[in-house]
PDB file of C-alpha atoms and ligand atoms in Angstrom:
ATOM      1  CA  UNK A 199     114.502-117.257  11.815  1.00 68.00           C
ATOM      2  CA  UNK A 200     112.348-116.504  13.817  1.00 88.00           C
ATOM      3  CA  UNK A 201     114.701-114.637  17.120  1.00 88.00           C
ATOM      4  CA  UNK A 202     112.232-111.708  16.954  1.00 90.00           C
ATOM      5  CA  UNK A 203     109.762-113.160  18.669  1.00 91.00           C
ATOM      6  CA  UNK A 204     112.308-113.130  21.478  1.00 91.00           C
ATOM      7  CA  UNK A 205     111.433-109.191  21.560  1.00 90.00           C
ATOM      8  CA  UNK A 206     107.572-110.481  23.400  1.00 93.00           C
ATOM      9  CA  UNK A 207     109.069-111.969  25.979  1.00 94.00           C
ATOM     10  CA  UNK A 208     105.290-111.641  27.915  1.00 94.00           C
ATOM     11  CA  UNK A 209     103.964-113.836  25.173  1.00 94.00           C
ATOM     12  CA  UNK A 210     106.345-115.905  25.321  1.00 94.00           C
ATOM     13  CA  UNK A 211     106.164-116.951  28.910  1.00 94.00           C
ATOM     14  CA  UNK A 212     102.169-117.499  28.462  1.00 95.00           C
ATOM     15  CA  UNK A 213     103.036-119.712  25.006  1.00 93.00           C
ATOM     16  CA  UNK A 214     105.611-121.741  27.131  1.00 88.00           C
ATOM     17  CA  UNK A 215     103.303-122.422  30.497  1.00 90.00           C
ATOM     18  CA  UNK A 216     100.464-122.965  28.158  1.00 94.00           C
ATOM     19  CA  UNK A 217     102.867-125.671  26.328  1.00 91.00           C
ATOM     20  CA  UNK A 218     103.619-127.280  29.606  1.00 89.00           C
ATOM     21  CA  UNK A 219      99.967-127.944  30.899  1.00 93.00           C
ATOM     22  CA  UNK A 220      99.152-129.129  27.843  1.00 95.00           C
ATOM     23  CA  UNK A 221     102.015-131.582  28.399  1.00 94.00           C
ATOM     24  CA  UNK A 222     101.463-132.020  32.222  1.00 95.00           C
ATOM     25  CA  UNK A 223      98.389-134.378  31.837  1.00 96.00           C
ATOM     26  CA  UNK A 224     100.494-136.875  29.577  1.00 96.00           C
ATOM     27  CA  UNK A 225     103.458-137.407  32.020  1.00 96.00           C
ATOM     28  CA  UNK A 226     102.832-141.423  32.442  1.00 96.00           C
ATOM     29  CA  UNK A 227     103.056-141.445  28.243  1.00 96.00           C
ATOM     30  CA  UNK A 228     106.202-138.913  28.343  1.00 97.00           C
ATOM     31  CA  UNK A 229     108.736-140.961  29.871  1.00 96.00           C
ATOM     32  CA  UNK A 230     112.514-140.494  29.888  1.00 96.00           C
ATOM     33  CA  UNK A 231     113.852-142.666  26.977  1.00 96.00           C
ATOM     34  CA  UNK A 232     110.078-143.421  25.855  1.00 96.00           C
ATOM     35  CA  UNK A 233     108.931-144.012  22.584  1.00 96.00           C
ATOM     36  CA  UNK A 234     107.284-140.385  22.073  1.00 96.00           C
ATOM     37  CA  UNK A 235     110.601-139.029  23.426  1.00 97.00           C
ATOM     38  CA  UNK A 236     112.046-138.998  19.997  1.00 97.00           C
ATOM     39  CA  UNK A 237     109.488-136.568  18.560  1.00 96.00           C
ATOM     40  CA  UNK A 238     109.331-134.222  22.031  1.00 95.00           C
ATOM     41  CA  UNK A 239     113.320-133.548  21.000  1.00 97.00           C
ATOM     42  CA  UNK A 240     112.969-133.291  17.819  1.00 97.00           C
ATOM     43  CA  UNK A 241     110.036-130.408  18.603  1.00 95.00           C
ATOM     44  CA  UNK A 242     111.910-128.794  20.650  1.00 96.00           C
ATOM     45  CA  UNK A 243     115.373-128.733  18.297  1.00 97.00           C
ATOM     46  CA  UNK A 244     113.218-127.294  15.917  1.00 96.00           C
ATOM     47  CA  UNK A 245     110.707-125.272  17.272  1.00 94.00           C
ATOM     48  CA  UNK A 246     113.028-123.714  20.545  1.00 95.00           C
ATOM     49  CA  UNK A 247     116.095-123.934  18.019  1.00 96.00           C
ATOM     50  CA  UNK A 248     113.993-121.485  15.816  1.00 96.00           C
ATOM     51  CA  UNK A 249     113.130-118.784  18.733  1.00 95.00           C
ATOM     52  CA  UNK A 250     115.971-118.845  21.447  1.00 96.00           C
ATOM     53  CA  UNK A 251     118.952-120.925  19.523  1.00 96.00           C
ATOM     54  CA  UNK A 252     118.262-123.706  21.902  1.00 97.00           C
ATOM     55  CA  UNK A 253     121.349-125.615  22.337  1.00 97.00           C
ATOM     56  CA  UNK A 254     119.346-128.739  23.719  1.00 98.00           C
ATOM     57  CA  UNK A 255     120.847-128.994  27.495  1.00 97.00           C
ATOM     58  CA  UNK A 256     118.253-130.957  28.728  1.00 97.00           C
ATOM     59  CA  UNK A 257     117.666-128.577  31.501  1.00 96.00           C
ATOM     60  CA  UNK A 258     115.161-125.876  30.475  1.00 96.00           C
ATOM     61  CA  UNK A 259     115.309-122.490  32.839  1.00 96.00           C
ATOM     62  CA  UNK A 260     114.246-120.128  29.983  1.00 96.00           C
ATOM     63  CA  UNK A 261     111.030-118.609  32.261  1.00 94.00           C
ATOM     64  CA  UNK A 262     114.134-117.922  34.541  1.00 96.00           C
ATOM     65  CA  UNK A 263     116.239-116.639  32.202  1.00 97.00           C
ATOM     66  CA  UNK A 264     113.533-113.532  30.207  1.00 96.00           C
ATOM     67  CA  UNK A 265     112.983-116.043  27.736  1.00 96.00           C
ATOM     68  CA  UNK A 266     116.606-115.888  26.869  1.00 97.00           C
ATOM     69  CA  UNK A 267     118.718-119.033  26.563  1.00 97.00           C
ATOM     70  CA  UNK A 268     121.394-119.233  29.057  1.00 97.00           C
ATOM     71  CA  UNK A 269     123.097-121.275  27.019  1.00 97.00           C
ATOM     72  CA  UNK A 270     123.835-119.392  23.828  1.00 97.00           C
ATOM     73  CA  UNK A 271     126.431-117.202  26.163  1.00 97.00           C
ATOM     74  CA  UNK A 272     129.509-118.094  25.432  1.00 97.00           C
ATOM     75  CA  UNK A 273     130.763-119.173  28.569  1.00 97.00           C
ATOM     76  CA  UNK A 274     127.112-121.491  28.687  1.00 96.00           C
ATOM     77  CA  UNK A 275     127.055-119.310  32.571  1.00 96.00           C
ATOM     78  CA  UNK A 276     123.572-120.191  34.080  1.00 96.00           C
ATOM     79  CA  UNK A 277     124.084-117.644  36.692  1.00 96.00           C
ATOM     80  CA  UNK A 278     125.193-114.367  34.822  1.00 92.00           C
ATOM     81  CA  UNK A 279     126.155-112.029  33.845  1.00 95.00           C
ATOM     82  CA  UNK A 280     129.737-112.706  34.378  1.00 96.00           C
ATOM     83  CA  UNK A 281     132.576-109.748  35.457  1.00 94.00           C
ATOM     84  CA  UNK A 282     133.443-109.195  31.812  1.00 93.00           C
ATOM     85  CA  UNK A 283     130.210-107.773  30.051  1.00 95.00           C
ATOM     86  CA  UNK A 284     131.279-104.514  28.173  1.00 96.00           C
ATOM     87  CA  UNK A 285     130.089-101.085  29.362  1.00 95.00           C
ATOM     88  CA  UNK A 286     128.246-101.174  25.973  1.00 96.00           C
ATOM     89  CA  UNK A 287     126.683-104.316  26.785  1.00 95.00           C
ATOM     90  CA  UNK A 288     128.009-106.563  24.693  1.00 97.00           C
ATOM     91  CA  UNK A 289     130.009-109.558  25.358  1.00 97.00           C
ATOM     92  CA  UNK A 290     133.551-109.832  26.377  1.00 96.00           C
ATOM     93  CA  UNK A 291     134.117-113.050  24.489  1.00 97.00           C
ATOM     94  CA  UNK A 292     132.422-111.840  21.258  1.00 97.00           C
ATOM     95  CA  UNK A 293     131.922-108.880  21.115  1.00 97.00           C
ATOM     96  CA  UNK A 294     129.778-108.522  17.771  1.00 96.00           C
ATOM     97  CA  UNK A 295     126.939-109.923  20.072  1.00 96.00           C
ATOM     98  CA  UNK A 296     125.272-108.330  22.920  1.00 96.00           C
ATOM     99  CA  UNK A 297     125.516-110.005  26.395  1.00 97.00           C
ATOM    100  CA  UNK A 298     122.774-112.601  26.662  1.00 96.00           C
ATOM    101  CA  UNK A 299     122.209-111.858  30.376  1.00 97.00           C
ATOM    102  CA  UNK A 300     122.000-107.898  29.450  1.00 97.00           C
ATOM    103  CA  UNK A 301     119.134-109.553  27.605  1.00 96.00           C
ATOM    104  CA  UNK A 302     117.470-111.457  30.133  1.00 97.00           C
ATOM    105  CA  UNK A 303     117.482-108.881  32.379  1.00 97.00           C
ATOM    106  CA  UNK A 304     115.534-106.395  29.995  1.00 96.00           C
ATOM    107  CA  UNK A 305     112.922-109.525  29.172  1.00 97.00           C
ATOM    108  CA  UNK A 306     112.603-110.479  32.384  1.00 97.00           C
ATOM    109  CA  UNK A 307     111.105-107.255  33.314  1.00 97.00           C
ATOM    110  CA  UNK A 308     108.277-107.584  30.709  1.00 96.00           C
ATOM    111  CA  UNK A 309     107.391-111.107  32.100  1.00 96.00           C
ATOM    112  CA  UNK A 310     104.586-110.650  34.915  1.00 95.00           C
ATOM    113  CA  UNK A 311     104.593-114.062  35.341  1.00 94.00           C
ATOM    114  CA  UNK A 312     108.101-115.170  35.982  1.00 94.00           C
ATOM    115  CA  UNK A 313     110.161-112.477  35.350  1.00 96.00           C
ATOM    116  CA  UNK A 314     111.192-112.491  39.293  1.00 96.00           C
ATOM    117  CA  UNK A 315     112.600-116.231  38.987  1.00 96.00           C
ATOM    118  CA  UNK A 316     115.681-114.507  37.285  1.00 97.00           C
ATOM    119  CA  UNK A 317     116.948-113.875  40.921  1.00 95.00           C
ATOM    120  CA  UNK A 318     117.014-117.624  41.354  1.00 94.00           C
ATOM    121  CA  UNK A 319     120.211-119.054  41.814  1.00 92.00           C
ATOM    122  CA  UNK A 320     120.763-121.744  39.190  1.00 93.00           C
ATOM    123  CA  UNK A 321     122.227-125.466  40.124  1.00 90.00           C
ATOM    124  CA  UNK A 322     124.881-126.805  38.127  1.00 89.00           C
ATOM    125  CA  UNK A 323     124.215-127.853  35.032  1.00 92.00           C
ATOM    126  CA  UNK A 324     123.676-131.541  34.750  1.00 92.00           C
ATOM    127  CA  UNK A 325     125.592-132.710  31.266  1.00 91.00           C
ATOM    128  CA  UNK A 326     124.228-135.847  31.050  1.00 92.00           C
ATOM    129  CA  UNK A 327     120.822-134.774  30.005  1.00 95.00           C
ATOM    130  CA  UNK A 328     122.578-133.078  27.211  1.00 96.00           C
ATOM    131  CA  UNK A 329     120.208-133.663  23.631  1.00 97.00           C
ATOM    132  CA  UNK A 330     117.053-135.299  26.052  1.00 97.00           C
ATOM    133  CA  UNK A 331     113.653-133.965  25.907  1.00 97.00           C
ATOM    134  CA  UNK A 332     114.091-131.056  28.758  1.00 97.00           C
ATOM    135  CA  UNK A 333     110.139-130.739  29.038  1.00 95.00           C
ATOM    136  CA  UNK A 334     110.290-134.997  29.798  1.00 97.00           C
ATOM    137  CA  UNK A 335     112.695-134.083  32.617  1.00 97.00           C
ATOM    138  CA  UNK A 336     110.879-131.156  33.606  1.00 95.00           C
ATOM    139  CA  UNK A 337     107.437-133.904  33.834  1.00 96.00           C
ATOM    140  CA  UNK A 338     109.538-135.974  35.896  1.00 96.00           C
ATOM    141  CA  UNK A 339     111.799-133.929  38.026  1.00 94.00           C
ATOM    142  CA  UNK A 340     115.100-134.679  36.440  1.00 94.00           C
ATOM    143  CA  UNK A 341     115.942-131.292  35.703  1.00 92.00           C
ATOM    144  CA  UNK A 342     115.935-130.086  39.491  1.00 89.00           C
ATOM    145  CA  UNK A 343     118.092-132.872  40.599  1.00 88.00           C
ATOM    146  CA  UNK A 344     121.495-131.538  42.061  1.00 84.00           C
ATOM    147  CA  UNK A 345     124.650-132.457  42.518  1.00 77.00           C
ATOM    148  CA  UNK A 346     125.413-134.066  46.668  1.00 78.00           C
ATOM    149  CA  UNK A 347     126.730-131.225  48.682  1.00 77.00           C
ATOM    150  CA  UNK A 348     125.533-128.239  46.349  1.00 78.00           C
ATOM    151  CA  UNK A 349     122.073-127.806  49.041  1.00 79.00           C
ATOM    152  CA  UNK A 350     123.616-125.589  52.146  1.00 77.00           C
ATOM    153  CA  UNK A 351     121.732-127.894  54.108  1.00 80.00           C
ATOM    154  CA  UNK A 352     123.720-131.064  52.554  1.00 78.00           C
ATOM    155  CA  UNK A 353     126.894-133.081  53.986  1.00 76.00           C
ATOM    156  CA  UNK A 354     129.871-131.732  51.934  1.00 70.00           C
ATOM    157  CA  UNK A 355     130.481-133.601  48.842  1.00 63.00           C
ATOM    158  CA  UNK A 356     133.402-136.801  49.548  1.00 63.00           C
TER     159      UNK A 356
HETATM  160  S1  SF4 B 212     117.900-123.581  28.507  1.00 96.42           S
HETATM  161 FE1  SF4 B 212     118.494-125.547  27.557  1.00 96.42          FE
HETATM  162  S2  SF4 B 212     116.595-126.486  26.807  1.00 96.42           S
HETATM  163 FE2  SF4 B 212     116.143-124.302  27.277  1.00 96.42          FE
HETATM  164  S3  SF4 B 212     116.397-123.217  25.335  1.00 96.42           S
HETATM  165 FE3  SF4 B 212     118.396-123.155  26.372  1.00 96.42          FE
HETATM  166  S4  SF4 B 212     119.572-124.984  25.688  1.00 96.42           S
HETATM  167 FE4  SF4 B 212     117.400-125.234  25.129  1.00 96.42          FE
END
């Protein structure tokens, strides 16, 4: 409904950090499994289902990403794109849409801000934050939390 705002990526980025430092302030009342966590997810079902097709990971990266949600690829790849994008563009899995990561990469270059954290290398994504409030993990760290062993700096995973 309303995807075309996807096509401002800048504004985007300014609407979403403005979001967050409105929300920064109330981390000790936006608390993982709170009371107001409720109406944070339903917010951002409705309002990030409306503009990027959020699919409600848990795990926001979209100022990584040109504004573009990672997970609407088909292969939900958080570090794209992968070997099969078309020469066209468009995906290898369905090809009536275009590659997201195509996508990203064209948004990303409109984003002064944070259009350089699309070089970041993504972490795995954590599943069981799956339908939580991602901006309540973001508050509290959740969302950068990875898996033992995935750091190069970490013992190997048992
Ligand atoms: S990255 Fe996750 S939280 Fe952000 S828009 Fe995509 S599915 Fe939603």
């Amino acid at each position: 409904m309303l995807r075309f705002l996807q096509n401002y990526p800048h504004f985007l980025e300014l609407v979403y950090a403005g979001l967050l430092r409105v929300l920064r302030p109330l981390r000790r009342w936006l608390r993982p499994g709170g009371r107001l966590e409720p109406p944070l997810i339903w917010l951002e079902r409705v309002g990030k289902g409306a503009v990027f097709d959020c699919q409600m990971c848990g795990q926001c990266i979209l100022h990584s990403t040109g504004m573009t949600c990672p997970m609407t690829c088909p292969k939900n790849l958080r570090n794209g794109p992968c070997g099969g994008v078309r020469s066209n563009g468009r995906c290898e899995v369905k090809p009536e849409m275009g590659c997201i990561w195509v996508q990203a990469y064209e948004r990303a270059q409109k984003m002064p801000v944070s259009g350089h954290e699309l070089h970041v290398i993504q972490p795995p994504l954590n599943r069981r934050l799956e339908g939580s409030a991602s901006w309540i993990n973001m508050l509290h760290g959740l969302d950068t939390v990875v898996p033992k062993g995935w750091l190069p700096d970490d013992p190997p995973a048992p």
